[in-house]
mmCIF file of C-alpha atoms in Angstrom:
data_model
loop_
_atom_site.group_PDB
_atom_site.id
_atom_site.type_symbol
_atom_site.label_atom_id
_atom_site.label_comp_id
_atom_site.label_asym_id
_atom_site.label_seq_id
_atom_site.Cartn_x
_atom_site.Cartn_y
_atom_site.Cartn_z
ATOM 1 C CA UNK Q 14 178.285 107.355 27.042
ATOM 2 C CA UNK Q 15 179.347 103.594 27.575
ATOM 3 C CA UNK Q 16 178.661 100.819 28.842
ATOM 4 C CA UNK Q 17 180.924 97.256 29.808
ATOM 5 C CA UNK Q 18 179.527 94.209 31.385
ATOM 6 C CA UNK Q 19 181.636 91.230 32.066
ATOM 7 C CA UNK Q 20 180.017 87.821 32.638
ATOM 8 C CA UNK Q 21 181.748 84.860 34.523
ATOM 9 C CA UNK Q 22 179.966 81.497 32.826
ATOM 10 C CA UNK Q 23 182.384 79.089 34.369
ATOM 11 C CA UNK Q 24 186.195 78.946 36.353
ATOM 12 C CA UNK Q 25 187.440 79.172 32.677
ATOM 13 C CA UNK Q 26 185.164 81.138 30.297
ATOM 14 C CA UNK Q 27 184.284 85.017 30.648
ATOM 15 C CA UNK Q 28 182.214 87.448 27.637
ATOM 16 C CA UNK Q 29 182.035 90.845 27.932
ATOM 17 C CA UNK Q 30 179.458 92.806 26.396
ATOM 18 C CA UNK Q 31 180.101 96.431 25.598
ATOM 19 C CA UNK Q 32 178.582 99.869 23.727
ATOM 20 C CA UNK Q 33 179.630 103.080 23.268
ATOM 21 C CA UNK Q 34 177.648 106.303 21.865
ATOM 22 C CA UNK Q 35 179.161 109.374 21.225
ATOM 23 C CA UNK Q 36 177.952 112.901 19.589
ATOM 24 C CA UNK Q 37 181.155 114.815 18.062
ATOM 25 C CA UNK Q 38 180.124 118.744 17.711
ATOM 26 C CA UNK Q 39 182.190 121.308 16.547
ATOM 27 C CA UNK Q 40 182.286 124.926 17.485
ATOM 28 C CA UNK Q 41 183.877 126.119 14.156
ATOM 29 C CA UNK Q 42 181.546 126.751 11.695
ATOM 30 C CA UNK Q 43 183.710 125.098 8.913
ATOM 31 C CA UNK Q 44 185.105 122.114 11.011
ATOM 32 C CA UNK Q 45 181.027 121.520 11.496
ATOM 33 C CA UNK Q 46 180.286 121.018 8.000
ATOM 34 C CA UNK Q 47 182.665 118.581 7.737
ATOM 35 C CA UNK Q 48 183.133 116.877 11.248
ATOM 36 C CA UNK Q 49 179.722 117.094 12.983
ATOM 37 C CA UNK Q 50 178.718 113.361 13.246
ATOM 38 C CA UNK Q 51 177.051 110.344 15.651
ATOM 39 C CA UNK Q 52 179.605 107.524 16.349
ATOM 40 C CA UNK Q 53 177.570 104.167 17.386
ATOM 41 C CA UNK Q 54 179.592 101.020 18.308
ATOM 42 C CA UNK Q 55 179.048 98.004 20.333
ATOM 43 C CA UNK Q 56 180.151 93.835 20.380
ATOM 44 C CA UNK Q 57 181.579 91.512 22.767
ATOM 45 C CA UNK Q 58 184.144 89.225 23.867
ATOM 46 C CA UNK Q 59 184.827 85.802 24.727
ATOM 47 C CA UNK Q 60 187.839 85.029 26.832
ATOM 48 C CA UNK Q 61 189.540 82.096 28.217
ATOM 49 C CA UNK Q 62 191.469 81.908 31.482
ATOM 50 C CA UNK Q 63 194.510 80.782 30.646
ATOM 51 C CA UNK Q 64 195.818 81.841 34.344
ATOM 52 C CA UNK Q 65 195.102 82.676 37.753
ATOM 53 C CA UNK Q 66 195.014 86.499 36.098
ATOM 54 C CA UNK Q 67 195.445 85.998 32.441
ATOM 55 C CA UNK Q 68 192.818 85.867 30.235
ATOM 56 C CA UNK Q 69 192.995 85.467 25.835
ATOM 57 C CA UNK Q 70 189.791 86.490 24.276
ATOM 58 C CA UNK Q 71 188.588 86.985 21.012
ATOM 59 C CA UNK Q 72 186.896 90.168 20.083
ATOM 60 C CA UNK Q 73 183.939 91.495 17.953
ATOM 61 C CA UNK Q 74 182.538 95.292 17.306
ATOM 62 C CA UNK Q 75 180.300 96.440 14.993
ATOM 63 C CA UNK Q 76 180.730 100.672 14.363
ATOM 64 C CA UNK Q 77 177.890 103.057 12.353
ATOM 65 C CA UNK Q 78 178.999 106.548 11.812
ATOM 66 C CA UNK Q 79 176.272 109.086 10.777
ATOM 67 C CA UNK Q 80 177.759 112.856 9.565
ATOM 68 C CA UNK Q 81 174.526 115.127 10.524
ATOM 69 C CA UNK Q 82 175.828 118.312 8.935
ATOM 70 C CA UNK Q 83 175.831 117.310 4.961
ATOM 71 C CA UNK Q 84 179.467 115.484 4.498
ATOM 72 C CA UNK Q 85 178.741 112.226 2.728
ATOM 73 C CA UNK Q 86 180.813 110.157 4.573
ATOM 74 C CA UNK Q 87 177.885 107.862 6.633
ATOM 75 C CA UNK Q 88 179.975 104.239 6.992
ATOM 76 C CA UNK Q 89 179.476 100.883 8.802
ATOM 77 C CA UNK Q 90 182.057 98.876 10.095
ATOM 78 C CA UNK Q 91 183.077 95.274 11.619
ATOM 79 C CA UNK Q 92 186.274 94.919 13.377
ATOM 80 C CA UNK Q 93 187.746 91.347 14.711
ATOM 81 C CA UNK Q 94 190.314 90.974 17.279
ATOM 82 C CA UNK Q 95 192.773 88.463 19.482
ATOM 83 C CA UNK Q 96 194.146 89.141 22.670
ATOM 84 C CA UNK Q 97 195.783 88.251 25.539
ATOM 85 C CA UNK Q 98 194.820 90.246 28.928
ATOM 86 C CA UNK Q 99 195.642 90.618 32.835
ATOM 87 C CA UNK Q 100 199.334 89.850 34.447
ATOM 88 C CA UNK Q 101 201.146 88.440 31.460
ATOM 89 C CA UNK Q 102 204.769 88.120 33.137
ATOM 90 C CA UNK Q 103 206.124 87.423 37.141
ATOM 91 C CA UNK Q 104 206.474 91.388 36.682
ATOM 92 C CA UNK Q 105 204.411 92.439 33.432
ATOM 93 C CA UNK Q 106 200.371 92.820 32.884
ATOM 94 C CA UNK Q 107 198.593 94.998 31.143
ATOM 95 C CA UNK Q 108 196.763 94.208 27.363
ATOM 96 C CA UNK Q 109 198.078 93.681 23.693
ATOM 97 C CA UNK Q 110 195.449 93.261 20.817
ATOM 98 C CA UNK Q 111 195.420 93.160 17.386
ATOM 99 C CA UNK Q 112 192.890 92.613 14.732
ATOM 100 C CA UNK Q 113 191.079 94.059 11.319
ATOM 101 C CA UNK Q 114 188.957 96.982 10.707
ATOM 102 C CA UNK Q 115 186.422 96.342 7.782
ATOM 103 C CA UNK Q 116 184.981 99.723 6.647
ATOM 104 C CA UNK Q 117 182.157 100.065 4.171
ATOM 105 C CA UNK Q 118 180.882 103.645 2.689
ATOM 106 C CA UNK Q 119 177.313 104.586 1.844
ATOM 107 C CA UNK Q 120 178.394 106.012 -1.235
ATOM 108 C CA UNK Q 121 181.147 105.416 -3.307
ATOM 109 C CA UNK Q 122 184.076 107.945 -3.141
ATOM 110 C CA UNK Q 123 185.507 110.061 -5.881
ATOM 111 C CA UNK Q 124 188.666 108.774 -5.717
ATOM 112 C CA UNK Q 125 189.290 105.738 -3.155
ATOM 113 C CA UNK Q 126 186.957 102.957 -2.721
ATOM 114 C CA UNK Q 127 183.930 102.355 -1.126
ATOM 115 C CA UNK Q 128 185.796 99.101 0.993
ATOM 116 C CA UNK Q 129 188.603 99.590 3.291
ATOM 117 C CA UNK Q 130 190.840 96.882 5.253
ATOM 118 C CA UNK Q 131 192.844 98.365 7.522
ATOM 119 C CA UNK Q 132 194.982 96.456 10.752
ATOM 120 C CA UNK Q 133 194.490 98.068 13.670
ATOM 121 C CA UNK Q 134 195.950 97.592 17.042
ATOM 122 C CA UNK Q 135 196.438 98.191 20.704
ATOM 123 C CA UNK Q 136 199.069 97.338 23.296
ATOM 124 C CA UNK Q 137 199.389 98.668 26.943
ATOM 125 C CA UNK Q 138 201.913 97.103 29.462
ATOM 126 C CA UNK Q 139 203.331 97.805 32.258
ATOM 127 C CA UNK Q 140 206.996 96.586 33.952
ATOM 128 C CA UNK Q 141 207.356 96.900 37.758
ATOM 129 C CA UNK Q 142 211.015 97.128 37.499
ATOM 130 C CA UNK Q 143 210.879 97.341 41.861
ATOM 131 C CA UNK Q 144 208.344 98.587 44.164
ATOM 132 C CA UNK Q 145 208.736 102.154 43.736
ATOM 133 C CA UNK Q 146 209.800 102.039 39.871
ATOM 134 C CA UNK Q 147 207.526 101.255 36.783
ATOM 135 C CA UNK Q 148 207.768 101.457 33.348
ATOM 136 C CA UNK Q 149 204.649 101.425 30.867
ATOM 137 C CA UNK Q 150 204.910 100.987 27.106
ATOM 138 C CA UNK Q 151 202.127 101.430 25.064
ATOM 139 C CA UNK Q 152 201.792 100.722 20.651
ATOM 140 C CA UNK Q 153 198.532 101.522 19.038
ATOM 141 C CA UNK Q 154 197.073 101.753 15.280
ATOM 142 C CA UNK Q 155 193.711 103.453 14.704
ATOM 143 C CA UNK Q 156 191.922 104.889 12.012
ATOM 144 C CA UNK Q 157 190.426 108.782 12.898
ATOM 145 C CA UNK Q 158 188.026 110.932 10.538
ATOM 146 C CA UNK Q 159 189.502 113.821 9.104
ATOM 147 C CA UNK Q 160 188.355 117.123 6.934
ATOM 148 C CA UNK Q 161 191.609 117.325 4.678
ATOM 149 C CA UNK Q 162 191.018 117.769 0.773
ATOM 150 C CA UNK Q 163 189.444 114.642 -0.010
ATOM 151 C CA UNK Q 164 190.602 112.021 2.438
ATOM 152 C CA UNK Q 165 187.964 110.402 4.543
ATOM 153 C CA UNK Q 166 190.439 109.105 7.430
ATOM 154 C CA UNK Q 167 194.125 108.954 8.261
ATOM 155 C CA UNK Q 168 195.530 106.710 9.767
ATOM 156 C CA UNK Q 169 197.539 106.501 12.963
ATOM 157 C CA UNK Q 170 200.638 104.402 14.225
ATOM 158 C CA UNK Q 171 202.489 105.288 17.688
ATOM 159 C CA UNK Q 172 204.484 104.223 20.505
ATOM 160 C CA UNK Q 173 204.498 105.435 23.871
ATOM 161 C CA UNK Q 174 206.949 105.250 26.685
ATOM 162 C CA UNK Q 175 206.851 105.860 30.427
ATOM 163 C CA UNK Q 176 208.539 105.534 33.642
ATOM 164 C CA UNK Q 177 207.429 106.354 36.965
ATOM 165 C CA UNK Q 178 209.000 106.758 40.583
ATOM 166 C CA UNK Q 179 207.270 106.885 43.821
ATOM 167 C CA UNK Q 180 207.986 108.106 47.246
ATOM 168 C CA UNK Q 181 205.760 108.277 49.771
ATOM 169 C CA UNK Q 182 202.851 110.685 48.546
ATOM 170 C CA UNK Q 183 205.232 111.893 45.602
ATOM 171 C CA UNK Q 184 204.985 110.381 42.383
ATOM 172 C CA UNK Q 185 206.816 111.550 39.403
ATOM 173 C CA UNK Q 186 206.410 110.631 35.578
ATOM 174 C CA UNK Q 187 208.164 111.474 32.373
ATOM 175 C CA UNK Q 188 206.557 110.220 29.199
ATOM 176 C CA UNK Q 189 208.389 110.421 25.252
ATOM 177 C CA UNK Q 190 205.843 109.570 22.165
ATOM 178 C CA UNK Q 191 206.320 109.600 18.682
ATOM 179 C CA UNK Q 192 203.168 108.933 16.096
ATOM 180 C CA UNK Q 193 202.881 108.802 12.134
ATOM 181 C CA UNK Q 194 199.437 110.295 10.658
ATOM 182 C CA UNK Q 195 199.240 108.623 7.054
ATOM 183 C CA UNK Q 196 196.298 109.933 4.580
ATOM 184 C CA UNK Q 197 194.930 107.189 1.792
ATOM 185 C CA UNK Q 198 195.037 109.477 -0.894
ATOM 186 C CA UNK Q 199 197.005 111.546 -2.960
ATOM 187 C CA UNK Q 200 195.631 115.708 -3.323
ATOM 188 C CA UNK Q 201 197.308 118.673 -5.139
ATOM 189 C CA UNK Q 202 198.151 122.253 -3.222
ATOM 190 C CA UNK Q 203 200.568 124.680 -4.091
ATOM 191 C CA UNK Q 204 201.833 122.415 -7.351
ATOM 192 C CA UNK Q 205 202.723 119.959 -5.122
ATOM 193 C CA UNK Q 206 200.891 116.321 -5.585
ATOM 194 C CA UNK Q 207 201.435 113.569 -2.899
ATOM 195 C CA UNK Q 208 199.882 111.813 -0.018
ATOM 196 C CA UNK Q 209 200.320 113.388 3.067
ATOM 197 C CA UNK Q 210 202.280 112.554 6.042
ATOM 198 C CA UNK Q 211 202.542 113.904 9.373
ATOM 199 C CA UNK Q 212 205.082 112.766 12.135
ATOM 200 C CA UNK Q 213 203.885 113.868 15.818
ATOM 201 C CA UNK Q 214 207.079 113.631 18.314
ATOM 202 C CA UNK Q 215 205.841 114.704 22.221
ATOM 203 C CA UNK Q 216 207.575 114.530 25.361
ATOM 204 C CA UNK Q 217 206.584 115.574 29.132
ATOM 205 C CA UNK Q 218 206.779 115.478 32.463
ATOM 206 C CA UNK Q 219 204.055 114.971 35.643
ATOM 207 C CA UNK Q 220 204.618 115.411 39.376
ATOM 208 C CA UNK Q 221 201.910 114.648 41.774
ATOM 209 C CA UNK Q 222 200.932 114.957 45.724
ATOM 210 C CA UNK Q 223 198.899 112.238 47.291
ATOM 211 C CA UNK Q 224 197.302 114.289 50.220
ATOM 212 C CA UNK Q 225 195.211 111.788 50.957
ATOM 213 C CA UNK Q 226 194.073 107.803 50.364
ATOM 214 C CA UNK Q 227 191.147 109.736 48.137
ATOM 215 C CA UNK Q 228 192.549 113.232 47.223
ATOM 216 C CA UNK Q 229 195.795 114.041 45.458
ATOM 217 C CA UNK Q 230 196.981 117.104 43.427
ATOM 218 C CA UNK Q 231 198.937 117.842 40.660
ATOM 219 C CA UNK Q 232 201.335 119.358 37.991
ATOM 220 C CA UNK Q 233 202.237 118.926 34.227
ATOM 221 C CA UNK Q 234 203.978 119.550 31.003
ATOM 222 C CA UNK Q 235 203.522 118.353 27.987
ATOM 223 C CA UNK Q 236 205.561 119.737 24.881
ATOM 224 C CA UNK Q 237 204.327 118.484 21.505
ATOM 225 C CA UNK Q 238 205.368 118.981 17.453
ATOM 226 C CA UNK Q 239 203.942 117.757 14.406
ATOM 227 C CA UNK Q 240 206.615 117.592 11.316
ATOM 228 C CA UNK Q 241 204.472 117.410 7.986
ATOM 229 C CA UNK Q 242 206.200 115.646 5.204
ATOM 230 C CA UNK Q 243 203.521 116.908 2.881
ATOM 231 C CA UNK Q 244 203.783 120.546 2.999
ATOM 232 C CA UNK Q 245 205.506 123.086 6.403
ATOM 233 C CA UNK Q 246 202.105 124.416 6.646
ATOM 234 C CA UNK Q 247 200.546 121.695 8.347
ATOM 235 C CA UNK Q 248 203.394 122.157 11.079
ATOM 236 C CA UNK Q 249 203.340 123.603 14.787
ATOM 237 C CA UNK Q 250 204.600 123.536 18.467
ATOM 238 C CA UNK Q 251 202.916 123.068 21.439
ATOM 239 C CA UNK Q 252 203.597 123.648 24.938
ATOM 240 C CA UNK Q 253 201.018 122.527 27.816
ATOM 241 C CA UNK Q 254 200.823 123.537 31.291
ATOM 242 C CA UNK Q 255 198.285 121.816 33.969
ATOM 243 C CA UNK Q 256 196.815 121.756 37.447
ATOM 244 C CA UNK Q 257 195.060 118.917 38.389
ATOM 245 C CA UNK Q 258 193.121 117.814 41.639
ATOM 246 C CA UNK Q 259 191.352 114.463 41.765
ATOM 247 C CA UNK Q 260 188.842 112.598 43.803
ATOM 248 C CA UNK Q 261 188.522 109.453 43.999
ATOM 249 C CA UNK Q 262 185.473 107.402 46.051
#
């Protein structure tokens, strides 16, 4: 659950105030040892108009993770941010962020260190090449929890690109994304000693039915791989089929 509230103190100054809470709980008895924690963030922003639709802002957040199920891996976090949102171009809008994740653990890992720096990222446009034809592009760098060996986190760098057609009620989209998974340190299985890598490659394709100004249907596929540079274990294939129907009030 999450909240946003933005706040309009003159024609040139805005602040957003946001929080998030969020339970993770895993059905696997194993991935619950391990992954079963309470994710607590919340900060703010303070933005300047520097357009009619444009806004830059600077950006705070403060993040407490809690593990409830025994893994000693309770952290707190401050993350700092600039940006530039709203209609950035005659033809372009969307957001692109970027800023630095301070991590600090409880206790002090056996191996890595208790203090992590880490740039993290997040860019979503969108080009409306003509009226019936747009193209979205989207960059992002995270850091995600993880139960591997004795890594703590990975982290995540990927690109996404999209492009779009409409026709009347039809809308069709085709997507292609490609993501490296990085882990911080380096573990031993099957004589082999390295860090581990992972590069995720995925690809699909949407159409959907506008039936009305509020209801529209739809159909997908999604085909996704992950190439492990680490070991061919860690490797697989996915294909992924979907109905959708939405409402919207």
């Amino acid at each position: 659950v999450g909240f946003s509230l933005d706040i309009a103190r003159s024609r040139r100054f805005v602040y957003t105030v946001e929080a998030e809470d969020a339970y993770h709980k895993y059905l696997n008895p194993t991935l619950a040892s391990s992954l079963n924690r309470h994710e607590v963030s919340g900060g703010f922003k303070a933005g300047l108009l520097v357009g009619p639709k444009t806004t830059a802002y600077l950006s705070y957040r403060r993040g407490l993770i809690r593990y409830s199920a025994g893994k000693q891996s309770h952290s707190k976090s401050h993350q700092v941010g600039l940006g530039v949102k709203g209609r950035l171009a005659p033809r372009v809008s969307g957001t692109a962020e970027a800023g630095m994740l301070y991590r600090f653990y409880d206790l002090a890992p056996v191996p890595g260190d208790r203090a992590i720096r880490n740039l993290v990222s997040n860019i979503a446009l969108a080009y409306e090449a003509t009226s019936r034809i747009q193209l979205k592009v989207r960059v992002n760098r995270d850091m995600n929890e993880t139960t591997f060996s004795s890594n703590r986190y990975y982290t995540s760098t990927g690109a996404r690109l999209e492009a779009g057609y409409s026709y009347r009620r039809l809308a069709l989209n085709t997507h292609a994304s490609f993501q490296v998974d990085r882990y911080p340190e380096a573990v031993t299985i099957s004589a082999l000693t390295a860090a581990r890598r992972d590069d995720l490659y995925g690809s699909g394709l949407n159409l959907d039915y506008k039936m009305r100004p509020w209801l529209s249907t739809g159909l997908s596929y999604t085909h996704m791989e992950r190439h492990s540079v680490f070991l061919d274990q860690f490797n697989y294939k996915d294909d992924r089929t979907a109905f959708s129907l939405r409402l919207i009030f």
